XYZ file of N, CA and C in Angstrom:
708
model
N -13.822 -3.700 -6.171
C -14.306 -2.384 -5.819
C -14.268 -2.153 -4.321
N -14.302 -3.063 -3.262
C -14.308 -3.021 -1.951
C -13.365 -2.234 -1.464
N -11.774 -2.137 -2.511
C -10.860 -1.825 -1.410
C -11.065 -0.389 -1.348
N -11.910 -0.009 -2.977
C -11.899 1.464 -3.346
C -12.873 2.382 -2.460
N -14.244 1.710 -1.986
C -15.390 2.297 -1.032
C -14.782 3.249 -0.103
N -15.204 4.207 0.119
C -14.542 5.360 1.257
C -15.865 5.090 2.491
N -14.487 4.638 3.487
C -15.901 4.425 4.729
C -16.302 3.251 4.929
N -16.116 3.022 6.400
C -16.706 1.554 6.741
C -18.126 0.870 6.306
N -19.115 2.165 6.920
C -20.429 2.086 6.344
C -20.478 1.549 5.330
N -20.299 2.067 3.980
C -20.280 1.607 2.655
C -19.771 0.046 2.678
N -18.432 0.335 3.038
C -17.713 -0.862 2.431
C -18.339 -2.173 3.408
N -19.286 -2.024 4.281
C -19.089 -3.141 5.347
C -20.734 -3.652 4.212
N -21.674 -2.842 3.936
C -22.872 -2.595 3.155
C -22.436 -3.320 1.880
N -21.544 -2.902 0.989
C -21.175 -3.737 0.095
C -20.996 -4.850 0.496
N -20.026 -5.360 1.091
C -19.605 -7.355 1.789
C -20.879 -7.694 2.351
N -21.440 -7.154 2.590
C -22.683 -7.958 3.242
C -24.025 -8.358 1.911
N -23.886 -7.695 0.986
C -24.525 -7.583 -0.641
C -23.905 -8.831 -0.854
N -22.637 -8.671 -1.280
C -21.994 -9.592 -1.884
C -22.004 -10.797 -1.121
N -21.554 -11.370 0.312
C -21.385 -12.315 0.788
C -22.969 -13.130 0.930
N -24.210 -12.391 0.736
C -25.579 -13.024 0.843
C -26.133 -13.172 -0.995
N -25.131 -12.720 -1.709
C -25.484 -13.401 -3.102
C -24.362 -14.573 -3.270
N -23.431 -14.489 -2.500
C -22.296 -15.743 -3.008
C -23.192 -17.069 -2.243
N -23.657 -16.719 -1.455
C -24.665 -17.793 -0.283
C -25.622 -18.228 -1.325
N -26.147 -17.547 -2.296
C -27.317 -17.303 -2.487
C -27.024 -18.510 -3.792
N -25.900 -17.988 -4.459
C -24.839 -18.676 -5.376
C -25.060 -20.604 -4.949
N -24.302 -20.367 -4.092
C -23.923 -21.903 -3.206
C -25.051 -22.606 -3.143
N -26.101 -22.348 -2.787
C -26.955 -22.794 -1.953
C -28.186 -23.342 -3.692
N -28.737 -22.315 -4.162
C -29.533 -22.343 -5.161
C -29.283 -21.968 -6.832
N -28.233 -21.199 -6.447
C -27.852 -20.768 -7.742
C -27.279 -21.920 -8.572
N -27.044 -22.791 -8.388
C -26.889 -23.768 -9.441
C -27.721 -24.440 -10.192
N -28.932 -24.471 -9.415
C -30.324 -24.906 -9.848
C -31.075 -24.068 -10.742
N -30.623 -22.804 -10.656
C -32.099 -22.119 -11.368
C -31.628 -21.367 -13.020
N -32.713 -21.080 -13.805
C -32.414 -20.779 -15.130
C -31.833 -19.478 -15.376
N -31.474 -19.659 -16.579
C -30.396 -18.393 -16.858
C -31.147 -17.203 -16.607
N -32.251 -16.667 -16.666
C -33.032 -15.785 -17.021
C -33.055 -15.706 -15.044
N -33.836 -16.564 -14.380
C -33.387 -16.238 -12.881
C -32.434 -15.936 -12.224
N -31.113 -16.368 -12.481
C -29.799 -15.987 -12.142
C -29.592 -14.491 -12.749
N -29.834 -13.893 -14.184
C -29.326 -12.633 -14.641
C -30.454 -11.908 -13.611
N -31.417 -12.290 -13.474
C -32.482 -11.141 -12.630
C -31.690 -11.158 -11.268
N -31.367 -12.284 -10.877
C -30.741 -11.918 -9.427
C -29.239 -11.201 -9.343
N -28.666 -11.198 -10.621
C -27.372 -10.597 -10.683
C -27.859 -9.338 -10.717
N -28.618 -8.435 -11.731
C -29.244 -7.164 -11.476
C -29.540 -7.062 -9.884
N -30.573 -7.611 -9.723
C -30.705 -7.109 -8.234
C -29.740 -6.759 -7.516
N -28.527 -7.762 -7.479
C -27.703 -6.946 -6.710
C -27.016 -6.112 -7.078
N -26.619 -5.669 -7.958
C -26.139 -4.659 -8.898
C -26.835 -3.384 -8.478
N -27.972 -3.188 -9.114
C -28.622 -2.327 -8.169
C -28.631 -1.811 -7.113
N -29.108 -3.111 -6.008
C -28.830 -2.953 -4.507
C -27.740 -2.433 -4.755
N -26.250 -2.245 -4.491
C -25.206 -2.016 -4.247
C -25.297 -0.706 -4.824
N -25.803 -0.399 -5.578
C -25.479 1.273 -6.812
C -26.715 2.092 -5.834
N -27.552 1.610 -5.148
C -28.170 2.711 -4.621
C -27.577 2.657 -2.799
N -27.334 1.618 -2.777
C -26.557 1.998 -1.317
C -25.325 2.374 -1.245
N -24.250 2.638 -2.167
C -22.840 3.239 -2.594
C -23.258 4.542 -3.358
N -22.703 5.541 -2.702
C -22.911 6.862 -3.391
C -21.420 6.658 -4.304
N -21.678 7.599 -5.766
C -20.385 7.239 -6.445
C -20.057 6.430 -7.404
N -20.803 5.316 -6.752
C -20.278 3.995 -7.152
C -19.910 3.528 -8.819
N -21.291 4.266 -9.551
C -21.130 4.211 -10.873
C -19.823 4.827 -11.557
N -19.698 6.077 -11.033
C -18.618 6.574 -11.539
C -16.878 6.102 -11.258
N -16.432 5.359 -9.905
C -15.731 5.058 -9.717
C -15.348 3.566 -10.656
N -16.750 3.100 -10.876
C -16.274 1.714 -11.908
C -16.439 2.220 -12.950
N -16.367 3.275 -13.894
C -16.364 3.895 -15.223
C -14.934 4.346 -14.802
N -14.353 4.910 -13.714
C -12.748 5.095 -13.795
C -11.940 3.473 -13.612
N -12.905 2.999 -12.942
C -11.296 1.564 -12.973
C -11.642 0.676 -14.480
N -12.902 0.667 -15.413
C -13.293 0.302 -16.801
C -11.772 1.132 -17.527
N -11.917 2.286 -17.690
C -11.123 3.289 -18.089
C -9.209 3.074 -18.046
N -9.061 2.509 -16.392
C -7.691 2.031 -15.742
C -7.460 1.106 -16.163
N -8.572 0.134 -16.747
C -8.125 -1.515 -17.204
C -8.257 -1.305 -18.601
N -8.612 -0.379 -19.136
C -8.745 -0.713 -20.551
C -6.975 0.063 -21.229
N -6.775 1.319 -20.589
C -5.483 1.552 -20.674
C -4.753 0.164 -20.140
N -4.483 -0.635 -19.337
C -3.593 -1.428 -19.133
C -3.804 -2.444 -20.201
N -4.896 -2.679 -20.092
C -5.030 -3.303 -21.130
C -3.895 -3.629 -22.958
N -4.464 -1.743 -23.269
C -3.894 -1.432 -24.064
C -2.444 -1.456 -23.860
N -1.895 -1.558 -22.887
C -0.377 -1.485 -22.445
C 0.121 -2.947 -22.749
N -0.041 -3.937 -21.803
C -0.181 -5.007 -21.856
C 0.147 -5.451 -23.488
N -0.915 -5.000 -24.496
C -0.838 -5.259 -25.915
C 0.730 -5.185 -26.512
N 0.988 -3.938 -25.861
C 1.961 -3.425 -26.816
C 3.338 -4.399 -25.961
N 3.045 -4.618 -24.886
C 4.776 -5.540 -24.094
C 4.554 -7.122 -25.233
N 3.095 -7.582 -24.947
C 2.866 -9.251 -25.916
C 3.569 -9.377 -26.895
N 3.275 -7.582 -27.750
C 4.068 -7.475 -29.237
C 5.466 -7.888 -28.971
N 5.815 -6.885 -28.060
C 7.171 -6.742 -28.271
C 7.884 -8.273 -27.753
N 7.637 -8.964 -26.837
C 7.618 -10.267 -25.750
C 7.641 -11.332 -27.277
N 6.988 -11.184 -27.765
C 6.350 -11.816 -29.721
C 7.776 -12.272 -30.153
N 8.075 -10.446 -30.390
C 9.354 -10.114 -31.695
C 10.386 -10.855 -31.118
N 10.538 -10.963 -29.700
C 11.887 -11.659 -28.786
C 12.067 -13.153 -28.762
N 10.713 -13.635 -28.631
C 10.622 -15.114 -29.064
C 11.800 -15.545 -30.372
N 11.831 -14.622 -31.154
C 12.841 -14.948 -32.560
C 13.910 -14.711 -32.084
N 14.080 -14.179 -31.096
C 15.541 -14.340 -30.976
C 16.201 -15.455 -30.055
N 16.212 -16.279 -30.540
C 16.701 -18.502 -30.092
C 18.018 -17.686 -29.224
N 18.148 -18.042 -28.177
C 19.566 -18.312 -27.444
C 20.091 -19.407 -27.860
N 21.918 -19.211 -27.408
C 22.319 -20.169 -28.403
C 22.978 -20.433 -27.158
N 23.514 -20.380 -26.319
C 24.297 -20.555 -24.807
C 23.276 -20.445 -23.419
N 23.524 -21.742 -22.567
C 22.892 -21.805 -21.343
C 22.702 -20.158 -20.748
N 23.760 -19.631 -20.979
C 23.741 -18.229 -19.593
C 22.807 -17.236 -20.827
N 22.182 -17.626 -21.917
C 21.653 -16.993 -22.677
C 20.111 -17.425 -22.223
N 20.045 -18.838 -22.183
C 19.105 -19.650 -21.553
C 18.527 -18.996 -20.393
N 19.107 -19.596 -19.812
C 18.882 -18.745 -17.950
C 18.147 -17.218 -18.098
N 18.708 -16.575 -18.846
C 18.366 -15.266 -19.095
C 17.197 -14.462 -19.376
N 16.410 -15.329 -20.440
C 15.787 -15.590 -21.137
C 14.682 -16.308 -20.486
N 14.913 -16.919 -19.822
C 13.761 -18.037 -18.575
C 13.662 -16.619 -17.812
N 14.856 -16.211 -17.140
C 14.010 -15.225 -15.782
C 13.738 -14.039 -16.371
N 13.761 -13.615 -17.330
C 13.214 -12.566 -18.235
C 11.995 -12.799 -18.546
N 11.212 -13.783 -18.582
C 9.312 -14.387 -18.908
C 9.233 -14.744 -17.732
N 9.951 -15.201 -16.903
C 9.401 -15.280 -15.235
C 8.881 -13.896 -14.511
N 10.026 -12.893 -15.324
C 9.461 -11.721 -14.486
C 8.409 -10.722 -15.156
N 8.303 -11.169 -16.692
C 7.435 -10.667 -17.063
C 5.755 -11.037 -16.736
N 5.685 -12.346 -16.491
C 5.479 -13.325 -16.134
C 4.385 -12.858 -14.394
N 5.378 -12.474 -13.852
C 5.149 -11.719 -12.611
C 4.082 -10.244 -12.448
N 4.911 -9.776 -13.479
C 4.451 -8.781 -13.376
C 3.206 -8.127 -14.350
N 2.356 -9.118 -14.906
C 1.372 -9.615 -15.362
C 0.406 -10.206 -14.076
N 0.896 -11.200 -14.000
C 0.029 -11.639 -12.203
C -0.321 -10.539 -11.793
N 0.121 -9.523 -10.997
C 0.218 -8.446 -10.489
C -0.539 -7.227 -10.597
N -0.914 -7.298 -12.344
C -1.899 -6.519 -12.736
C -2.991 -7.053 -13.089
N -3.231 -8.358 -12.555
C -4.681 -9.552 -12.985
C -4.559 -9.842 -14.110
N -3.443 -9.754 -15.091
C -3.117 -10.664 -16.535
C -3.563 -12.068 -16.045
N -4.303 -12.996 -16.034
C -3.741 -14.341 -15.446
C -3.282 -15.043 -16.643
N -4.176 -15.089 -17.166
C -3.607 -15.924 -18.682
C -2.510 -15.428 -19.483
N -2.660 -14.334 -19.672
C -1.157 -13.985 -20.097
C 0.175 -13.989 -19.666
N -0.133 -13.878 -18.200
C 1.307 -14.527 -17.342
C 1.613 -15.768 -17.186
N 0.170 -16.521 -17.292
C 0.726 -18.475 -17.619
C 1.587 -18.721 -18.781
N 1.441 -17.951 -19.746
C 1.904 -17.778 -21.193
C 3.438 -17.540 -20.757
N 3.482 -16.663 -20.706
C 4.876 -16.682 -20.322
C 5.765 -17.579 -18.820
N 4.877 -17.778 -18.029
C 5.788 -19.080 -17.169
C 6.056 -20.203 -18.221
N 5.327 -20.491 -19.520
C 5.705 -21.560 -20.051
C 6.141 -21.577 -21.163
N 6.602 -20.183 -21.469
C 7.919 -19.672 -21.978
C 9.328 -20.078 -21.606
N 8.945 -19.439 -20.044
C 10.323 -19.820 -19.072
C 10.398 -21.333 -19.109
N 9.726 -22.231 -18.497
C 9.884 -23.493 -18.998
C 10.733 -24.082 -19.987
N 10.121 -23.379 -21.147
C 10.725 -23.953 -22.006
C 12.283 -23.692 -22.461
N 12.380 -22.545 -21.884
C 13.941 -22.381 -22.259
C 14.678 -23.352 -21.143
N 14.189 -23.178 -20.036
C 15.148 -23.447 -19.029
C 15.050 -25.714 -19.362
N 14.120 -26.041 -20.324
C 14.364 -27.173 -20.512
C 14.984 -27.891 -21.513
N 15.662 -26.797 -22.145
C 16.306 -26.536 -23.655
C 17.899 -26.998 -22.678
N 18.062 -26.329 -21.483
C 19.265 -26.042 -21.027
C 20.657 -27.474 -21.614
N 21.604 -27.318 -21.919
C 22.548 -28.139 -22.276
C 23.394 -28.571 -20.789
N 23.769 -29.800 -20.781
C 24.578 -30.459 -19.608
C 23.952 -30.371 -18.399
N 22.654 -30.867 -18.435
C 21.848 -30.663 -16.904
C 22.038 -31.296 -16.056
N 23.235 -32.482 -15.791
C 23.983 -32.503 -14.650
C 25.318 -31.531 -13.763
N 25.314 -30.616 -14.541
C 26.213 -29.839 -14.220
C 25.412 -28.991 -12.867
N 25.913 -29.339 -12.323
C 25.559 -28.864 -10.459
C 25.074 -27.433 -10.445
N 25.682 -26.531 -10.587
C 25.354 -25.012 -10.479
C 23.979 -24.795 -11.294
N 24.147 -25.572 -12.942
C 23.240 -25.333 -13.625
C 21.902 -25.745 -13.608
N 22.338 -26.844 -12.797
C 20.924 -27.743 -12.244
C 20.199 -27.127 -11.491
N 21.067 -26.645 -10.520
C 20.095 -26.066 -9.157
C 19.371 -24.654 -9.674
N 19.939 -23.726 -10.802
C 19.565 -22.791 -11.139
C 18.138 -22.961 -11.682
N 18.022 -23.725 -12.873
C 16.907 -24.563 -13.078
C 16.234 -25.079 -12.448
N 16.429 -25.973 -11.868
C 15.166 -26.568 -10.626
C 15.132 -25.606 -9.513
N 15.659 -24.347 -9.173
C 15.226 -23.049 -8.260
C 14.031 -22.614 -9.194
N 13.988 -21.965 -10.426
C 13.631 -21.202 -11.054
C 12.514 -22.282 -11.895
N 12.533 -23.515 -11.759
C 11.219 -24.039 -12.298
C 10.007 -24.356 -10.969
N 11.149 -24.654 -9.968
C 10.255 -25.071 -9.034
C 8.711 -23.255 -8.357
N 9.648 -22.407 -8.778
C 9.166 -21.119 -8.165
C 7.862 -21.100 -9.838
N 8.051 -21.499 -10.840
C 7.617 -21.109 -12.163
C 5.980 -22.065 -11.935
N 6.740 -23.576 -11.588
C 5.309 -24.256 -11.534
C 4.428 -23.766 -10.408
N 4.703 -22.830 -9.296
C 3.780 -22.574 -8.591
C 3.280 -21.449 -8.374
N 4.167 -20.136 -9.452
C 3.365 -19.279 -9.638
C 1.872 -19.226 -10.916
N 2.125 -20.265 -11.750
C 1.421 -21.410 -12.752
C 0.179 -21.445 -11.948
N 0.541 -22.349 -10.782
C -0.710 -22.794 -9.980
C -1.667 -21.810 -9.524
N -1.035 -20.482 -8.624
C -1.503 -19.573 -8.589
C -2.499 -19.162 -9.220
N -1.628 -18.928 -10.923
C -2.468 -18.189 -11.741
C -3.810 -18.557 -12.698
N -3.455 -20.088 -12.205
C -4.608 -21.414 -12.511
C -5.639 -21.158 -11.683
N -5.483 -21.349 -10.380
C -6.790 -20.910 -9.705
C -7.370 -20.062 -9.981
N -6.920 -18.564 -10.194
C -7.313 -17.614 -10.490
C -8.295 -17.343 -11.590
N -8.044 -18.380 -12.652
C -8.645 -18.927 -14.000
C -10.028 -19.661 -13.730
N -9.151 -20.585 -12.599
C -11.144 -21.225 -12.319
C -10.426 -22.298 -12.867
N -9.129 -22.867 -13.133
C -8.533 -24.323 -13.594
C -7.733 -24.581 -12.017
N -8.602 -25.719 -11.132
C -8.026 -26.487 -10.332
C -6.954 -27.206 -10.741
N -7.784 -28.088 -11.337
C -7.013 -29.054 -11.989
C -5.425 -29.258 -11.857
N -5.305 -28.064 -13.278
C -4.337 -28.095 -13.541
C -3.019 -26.733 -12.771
N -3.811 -26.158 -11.528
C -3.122 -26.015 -10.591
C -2.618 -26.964 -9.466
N -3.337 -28.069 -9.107
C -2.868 -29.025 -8.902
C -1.661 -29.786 -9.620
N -1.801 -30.190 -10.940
C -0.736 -30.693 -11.210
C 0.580 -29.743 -11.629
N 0.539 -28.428 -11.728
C 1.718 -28.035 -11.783
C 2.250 -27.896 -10.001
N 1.212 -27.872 -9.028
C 2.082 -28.355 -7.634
C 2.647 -29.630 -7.553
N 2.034 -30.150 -8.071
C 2.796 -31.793 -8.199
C 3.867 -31.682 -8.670
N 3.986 -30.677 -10.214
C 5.744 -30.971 -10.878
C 6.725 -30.093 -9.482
N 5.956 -28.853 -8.908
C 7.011 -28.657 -7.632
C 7.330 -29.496 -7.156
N 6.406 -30.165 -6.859
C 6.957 -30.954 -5.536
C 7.775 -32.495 -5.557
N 7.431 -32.613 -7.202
C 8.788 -33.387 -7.686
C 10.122 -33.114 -7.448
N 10.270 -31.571 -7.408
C 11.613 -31.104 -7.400
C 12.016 -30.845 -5.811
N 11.263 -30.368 -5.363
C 10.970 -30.672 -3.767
C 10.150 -31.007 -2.809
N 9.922 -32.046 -2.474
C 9.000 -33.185 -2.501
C 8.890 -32.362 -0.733
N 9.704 -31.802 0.488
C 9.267 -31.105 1.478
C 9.037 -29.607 1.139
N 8.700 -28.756 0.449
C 8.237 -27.345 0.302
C 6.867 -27.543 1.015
N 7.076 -26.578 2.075
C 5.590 -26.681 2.567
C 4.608 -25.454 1.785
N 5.433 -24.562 0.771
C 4.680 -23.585 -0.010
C 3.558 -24.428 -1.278
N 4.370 -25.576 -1.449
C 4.078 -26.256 -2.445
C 2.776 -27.092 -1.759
N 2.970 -27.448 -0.931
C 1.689 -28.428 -0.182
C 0.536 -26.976 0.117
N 1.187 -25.893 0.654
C -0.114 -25.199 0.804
C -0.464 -24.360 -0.555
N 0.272 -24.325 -1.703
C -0.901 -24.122 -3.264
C -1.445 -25.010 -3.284
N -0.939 -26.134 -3.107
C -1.960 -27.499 -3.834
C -2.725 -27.527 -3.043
N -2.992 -27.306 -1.339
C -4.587 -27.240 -0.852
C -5.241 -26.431 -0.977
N -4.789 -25.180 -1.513
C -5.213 -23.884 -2.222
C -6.251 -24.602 -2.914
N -5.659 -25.264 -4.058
C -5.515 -25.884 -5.227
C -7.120 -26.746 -5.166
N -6.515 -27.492 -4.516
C -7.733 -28.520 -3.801
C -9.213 -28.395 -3.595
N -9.071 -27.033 -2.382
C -9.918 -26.271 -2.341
C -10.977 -25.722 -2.649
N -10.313 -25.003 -4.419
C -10.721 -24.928 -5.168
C -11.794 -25.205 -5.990
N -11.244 -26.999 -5.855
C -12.317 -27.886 -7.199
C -12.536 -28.497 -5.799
N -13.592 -28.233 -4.611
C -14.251 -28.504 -3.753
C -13.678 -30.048 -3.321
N -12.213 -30.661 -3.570
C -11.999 -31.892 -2.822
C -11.414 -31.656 -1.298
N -12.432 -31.351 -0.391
C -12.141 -31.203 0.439
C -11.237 -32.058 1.390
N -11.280 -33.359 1.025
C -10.517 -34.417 1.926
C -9.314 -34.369 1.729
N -9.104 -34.332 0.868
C -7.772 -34.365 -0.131
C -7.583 -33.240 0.174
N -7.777 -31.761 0.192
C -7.155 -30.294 0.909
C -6.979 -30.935 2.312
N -7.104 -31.253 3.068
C -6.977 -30.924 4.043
C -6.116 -31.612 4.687
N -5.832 -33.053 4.141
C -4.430 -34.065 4.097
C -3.184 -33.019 3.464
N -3.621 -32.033 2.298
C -2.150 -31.383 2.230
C -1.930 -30.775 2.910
N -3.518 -29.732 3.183
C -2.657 -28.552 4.045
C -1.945 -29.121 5.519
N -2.443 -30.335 6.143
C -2.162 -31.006 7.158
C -0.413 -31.090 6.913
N -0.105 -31.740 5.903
C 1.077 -31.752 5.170
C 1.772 -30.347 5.512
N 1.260 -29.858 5.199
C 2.102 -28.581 4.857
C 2.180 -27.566 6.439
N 1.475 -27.756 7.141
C 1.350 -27.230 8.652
C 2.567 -28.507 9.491
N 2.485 -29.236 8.843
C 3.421 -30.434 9.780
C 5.282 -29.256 9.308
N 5.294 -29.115 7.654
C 6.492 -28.610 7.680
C 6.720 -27.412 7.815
N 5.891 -26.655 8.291
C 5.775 -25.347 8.494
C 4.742 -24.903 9.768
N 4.950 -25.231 11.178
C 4.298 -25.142 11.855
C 4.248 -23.585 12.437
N 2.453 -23.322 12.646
C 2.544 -22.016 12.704
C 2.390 -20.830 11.639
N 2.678 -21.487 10.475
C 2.356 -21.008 9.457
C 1.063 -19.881 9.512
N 0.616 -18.719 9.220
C -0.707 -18.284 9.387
C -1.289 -18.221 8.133
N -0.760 -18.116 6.880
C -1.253 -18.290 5.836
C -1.894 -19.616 5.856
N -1.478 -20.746 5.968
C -1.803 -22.194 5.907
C -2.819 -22.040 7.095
N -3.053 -21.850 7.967
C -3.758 -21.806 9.111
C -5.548 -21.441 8.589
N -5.107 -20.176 7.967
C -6.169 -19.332 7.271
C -6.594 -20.226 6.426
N -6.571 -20.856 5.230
C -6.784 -21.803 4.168
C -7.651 -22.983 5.417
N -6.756 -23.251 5.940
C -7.684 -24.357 7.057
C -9.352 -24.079 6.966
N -9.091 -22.615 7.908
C -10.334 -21.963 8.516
C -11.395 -21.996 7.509
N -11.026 -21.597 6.007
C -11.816 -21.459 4.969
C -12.298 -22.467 4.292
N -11.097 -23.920 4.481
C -11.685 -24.910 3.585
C -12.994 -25.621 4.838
N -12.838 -25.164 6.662
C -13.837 -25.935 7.014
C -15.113 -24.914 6.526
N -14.832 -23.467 6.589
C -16.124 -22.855 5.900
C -16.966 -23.510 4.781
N -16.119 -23.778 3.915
C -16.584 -24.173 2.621
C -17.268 -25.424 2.769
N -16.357 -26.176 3.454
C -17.119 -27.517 3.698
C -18.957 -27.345 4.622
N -18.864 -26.634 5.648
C -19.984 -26.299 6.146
C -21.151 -26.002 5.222
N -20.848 -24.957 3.954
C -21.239 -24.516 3.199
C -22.121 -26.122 2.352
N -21.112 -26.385 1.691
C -21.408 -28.121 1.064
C -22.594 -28.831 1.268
N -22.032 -28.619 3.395
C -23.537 -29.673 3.489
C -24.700 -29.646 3.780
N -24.543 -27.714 3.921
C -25.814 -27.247 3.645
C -26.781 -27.532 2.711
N -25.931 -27.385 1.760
C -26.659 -27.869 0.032
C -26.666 -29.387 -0.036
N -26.524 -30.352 0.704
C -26.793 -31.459 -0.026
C -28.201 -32.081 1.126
């Protein structure tokens, strides 16, 4: 809702709501009972609906925007379904067929599908591991281009899920395939991050600033994993 707020006022009023309940989160919210946590989720709910003029009504239009996509979404799965039956029988049918769920794939991410776009990266997968004569040079590299980009939009969409984990290990199958991607070292400290192993983030992203120096994305991730860490030892 932040990006939607008209006006600094508002929107600076909202982040400051939100960033002293995520604190609030960190710090105690793990400790206390369900019934204390839903009272403090109201509260801020509240807070925010009487200091945002609007506010109610603008999240009854984006309820409204997601439930149409929603409904959209339904009807591509169907159809994405019926296509599954149709088996390629030739690599360049293969290939086809992989970047056809890659981009559907994509363009799911894009609209906050997360799970439904993992679904289809491991679609693509699977065709592109079906592929026949995978020493054949052209065909290889096509494949390991198009898996290596697959396992880390995967990872992406793993975090997004709240699965470290196993955003981590689909950076790992990248980085099997290219063991220097410094994109690949900075998901996996993404990654890292994430499921709070801070030591271990910060050896990749280190990694990944060595092959990409200057980087500002990777730079940023830095800044945040020492936040987080600060955060940590507050609470212990």
């Amino acid at each position: 809702y932040q990006r939607r707020v008209h006006g600094d006022a508002d929107r600076n009023s909202v982040v400051v709501l939100v960033n002293a309940a995520e604190e609030w989160l960190e710090t105690d919210g793990e400790a206390v009972a369900a019934v204390e946590y839903n009272a403090k989720l109201e509260e801020v709910q509240k807070a925010i609906q009487d200091g945002v003029p609007g506010l109610e009504k603008e999240l009854q239009r984006q309820a409204e925007e997601k439930a149409k996509k929603d409904a959209e979404w339904e009807i591509e799965a169907k159809k994405a379904q019926a296509e599954i039956k149709k088996e390629p029988r030739t690599n360049e049918e293969r290939l086809k067929f992989a970047e056809e769920r890659k981009e559907q794939g994509n363009k799911m991410f894009k609209e906050e599908h997360y799970q439904e776009c993992m679904t289809r990266y491991v679609q693509a997968l699977a065709y592109l591991s079906d592929l026949y004569n995978p020493d054949d040079s052209e065909q290889k590299k096509k494949r390991d281009d198009m898996s290596f980009s697959i396992y880390l939009n995967i990872s992406a969409a793993a975090v997004k899920c709240g699965y470290a984990q196993k955003a981590v290990d689909n950076c790992n199958k990248a980085l099997e395939i290219n063991p220097k991607a410094p994109k690949a070292f900075f998901r996996k400290g993404q990654a890292l991050v994430a499921k709070k192993d801070f030591e271990d983030a910060k050896k990749v992203l280190s990694q990944a600033l060595e092959l990409a120096p200057g980087d500002k994305a990777i730079e940023r991730e830095m800044v945040n994993l020492q936040k987080k860490k600060k955060k940590k030892k507050k609470t212990n």
